[in-house]
Coordinates of C-alpha atoms in Angstrom, one line a residue:
Chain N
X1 CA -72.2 -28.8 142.1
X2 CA -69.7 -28.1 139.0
X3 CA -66.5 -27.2 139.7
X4 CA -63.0 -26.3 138.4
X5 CA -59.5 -27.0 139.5
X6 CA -56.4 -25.7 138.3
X7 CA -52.9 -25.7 139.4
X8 CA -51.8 -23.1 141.9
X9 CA -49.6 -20.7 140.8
X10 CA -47.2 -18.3 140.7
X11 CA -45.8 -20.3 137.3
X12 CA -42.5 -18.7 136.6
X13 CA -40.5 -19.7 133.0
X14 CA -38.6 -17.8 130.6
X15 CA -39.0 -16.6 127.3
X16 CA -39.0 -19.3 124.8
X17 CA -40.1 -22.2 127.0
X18 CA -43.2 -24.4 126.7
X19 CA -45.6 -23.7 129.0
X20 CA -48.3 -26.2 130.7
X21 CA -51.3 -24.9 132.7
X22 CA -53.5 -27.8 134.5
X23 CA -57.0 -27.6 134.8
X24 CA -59.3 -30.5 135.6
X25 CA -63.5 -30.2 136.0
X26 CA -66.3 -32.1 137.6
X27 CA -69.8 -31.2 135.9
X28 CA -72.9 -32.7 136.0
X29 CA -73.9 -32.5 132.4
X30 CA -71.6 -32.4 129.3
X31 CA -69.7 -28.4 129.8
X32 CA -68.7 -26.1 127.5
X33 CA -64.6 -25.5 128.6
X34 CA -63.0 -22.0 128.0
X35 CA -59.5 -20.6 129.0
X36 CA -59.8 -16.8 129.7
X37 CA -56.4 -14.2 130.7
X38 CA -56.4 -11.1 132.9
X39 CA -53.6 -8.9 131.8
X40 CA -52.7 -6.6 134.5
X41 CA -55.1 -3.9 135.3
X42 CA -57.9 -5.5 133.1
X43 CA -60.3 -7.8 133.0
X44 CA -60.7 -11.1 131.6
X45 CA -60.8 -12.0 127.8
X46 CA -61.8 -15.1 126.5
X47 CA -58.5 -16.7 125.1
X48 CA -60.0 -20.3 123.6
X49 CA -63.2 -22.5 123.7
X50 CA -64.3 -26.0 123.0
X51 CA -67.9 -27.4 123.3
X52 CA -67.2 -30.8 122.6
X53 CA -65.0 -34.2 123.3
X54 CA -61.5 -33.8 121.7
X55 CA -62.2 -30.4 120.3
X56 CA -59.2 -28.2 120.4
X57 CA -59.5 -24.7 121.3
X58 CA -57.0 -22.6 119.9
X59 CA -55.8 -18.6 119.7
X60 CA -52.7 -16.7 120.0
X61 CA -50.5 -19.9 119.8
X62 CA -52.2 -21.3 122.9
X63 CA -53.8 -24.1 122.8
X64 CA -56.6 -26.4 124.9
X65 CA -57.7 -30.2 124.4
X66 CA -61.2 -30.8 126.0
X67 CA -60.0 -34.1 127.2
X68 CA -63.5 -35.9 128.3
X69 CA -62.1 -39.3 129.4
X70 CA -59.6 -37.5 132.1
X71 CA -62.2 -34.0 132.7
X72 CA -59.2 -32.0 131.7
X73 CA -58.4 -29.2 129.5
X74 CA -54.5 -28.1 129.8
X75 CA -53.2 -25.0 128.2
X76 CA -50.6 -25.2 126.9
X77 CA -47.7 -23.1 124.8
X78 CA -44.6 -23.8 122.7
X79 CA -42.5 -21.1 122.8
X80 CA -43.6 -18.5 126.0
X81 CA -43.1 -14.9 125.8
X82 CA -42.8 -11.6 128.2
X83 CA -46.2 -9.9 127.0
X84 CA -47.7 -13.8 127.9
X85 CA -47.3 -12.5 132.1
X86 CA -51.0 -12.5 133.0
X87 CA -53.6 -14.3 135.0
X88 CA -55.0 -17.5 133.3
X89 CA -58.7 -18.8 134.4
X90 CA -60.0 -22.1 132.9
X91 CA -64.1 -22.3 133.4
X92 CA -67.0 -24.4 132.5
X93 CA -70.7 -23.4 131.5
X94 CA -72.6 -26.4 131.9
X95 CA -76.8 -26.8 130.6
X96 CA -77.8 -28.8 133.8
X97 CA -76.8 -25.6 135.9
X98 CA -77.8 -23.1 134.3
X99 CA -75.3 -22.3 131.7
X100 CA -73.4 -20.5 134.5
X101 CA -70.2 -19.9 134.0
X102 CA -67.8 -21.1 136.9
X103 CA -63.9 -19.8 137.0
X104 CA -61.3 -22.0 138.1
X105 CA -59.1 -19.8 140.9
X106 CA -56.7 -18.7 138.3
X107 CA -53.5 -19.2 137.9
X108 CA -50.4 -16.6 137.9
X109 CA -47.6 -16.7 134.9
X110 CA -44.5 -14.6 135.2
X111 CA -42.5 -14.9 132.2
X112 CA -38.5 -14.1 132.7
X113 CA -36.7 -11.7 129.9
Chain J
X1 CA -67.6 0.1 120.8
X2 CA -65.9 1.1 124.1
X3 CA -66.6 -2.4 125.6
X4 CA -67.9 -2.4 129.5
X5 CA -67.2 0.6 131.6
X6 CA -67.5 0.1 134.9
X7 CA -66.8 3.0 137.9
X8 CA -65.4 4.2 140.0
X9 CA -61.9 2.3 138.9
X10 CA -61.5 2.7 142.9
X11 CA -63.3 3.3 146.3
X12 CA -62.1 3.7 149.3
X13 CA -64.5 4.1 152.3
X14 CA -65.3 3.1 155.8
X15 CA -67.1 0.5 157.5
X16 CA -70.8 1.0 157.2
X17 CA -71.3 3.6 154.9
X18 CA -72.6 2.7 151.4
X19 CA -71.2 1.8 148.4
X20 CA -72.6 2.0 145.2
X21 CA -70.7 0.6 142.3
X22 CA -71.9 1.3 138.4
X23 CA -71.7 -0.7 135.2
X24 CA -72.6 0.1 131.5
X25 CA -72.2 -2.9 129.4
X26 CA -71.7 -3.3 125.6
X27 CA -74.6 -1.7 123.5
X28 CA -76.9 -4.1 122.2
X29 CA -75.8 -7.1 124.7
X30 CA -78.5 -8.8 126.8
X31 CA -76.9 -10.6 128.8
X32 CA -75.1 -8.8 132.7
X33 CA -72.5 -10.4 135.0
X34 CA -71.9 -9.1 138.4
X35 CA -68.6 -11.3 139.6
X36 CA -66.4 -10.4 142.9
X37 CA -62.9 -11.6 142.9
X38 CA -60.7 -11.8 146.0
X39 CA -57.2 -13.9 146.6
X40 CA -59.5 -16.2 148.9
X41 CA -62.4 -17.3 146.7
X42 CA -60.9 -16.8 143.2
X43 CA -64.0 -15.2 141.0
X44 CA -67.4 -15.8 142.2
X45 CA -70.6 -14.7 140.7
X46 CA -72.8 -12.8 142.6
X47 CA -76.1 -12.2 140.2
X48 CA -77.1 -12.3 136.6
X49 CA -79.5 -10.4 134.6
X50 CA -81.1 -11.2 131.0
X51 CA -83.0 -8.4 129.4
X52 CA -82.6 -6.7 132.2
X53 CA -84.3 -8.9 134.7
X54 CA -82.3 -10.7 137.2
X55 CA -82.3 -14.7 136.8
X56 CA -80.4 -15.9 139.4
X57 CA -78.9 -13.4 142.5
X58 CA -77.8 -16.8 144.8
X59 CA -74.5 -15.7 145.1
X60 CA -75.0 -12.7 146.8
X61 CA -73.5 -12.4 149.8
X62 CA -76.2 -11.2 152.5
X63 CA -79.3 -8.8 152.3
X64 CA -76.6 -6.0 152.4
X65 CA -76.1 -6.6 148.9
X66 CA -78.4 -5.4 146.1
X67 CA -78.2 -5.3 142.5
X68 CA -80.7 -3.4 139.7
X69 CA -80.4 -3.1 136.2
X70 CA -82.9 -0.2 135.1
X71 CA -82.1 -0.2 131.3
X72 CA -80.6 -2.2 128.9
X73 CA -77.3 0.3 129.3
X74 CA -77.0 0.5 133.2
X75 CA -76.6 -1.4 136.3
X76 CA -76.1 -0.4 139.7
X77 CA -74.3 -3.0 142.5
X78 CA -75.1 -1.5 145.9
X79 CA -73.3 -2.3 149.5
X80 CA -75.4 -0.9 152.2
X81 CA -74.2 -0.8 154.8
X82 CA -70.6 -1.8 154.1
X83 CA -68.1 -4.2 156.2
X84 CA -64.3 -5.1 155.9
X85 CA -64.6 -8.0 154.5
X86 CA -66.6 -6.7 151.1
X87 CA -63.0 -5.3 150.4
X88 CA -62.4 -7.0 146.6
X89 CA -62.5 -6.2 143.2
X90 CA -65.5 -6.2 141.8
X91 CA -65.9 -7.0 137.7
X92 CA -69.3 -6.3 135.7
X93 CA -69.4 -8.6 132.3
X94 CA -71.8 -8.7 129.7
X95 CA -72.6 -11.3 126.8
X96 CA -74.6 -10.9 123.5
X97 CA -77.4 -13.0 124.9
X98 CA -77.6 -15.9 127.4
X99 CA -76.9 -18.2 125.2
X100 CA -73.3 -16.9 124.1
X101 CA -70.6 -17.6 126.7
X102 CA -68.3 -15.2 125.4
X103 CA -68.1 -12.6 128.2
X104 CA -66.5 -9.5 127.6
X105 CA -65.4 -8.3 131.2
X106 CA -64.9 -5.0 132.4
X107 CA -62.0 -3.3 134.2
X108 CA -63.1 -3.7 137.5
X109 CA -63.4 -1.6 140.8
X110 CA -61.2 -1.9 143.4
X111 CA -63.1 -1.5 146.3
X112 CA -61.1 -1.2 150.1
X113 CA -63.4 -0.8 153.2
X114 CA -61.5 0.6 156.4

């Protein structure tokens, strides 16, 4: 079945750096890809989608590449800040199961004052 | 709109009594998520209604498990009876319709069986 891997965490940077998230997929069809955060004490929000090859999801100056060629879709950052500490989950949806959405394991990012 | 609400916020109870954990998605969406998250397994989904009928429960746990959705503004998860290892947090979503894949999640429960 579809499946998504991302890179274990905790992620620990400071303010101001440039921030990389891994997340790589196996589907059977052609997925939608979406990055969603969970701030403590919350649930998840959808941060950014794409639905197609090379499409670039973007939102809060985050920003994902759905990267068909190497199943990926990184998130990535420039400039990092405190309020950015959360819990990052990349997911798929794919048609030939069902359009359910399945969550990568998450990934935990303290950002350093 | 006040998005999901979901209760209690917590539960704490003992091994084999029931648990019965509530949901009231966004108004007018017609789409419902039941998802358990642990350290473990990361976020699974457990069942999924649309228009209030349930489309797909395989990721329910066991037969101690159940889920109804009465109404387009309620649904129910129940434990019955409960075990240790339910201990989780338990998030209720819900989506325009089923073909939107924006899901707006609730707070959770945080549910500990002693």
């Amino acid at each position: 079945g579809d499946s998504v891997t991302q890179m274990e965490g905790p992620v620990t940077l400071s303010e101001e750096a440039f921030l990389t998230i891994n997340c790589t997929y196996t589907a059977t069809g052609y997925p939608s890809l979406f990055w969603y955060v969970q701030y403590p004490g919350e649930g998840l929000q959808l941060l950014l989608k794409a639905t197609k090859a090379d499409d670039k999801g973007s939102n809060k100056g985050f920003e994902a590449t759905y990267r068909k060629e190497t199943t990926s879709f990184h998130l990535e950052k420039g400039s990092v800040q405190v309020s950015d500490s959360a819990v990052y989950f990349c997911a798929l949806s794919d048609q030939q199961e069902d359009d359910k959405i399945i969550f990568g394991k998450g990934t935990r990012l303290h950002i350093l004052p | 709109d006040a998005g999901v609400i979901q209760s209690p916020r917590h539960e704490v109870t003992e091994m084999g009594q029931e648990v019965t954990l509530r949901c009231k998605p966004i108004s007018g969406h017609n789409s419902l998520f039941w998802y358990r998250q642990t350290m473990m397994r990361g976020l699974e989904l457990l069942i999924y209604f649309n228009n209030n009928v349930p489309i797909d429960d395989s990721g329910m746990p066991e037969d101690r498990f159940s889920a109804k959705m009465p109404n387009a503004s309620f649904s129910t998860l129940k434990i019955q009876p409960s075990e240790p290892r339910d201990s989780a947090v338990y998030f209720c979503a819900s989506s325009l319709d089923w073909g939107e894949r924006k899901l707006f999640f609730g707070s959770g429960t945080q549910l500990s069986v002693l």
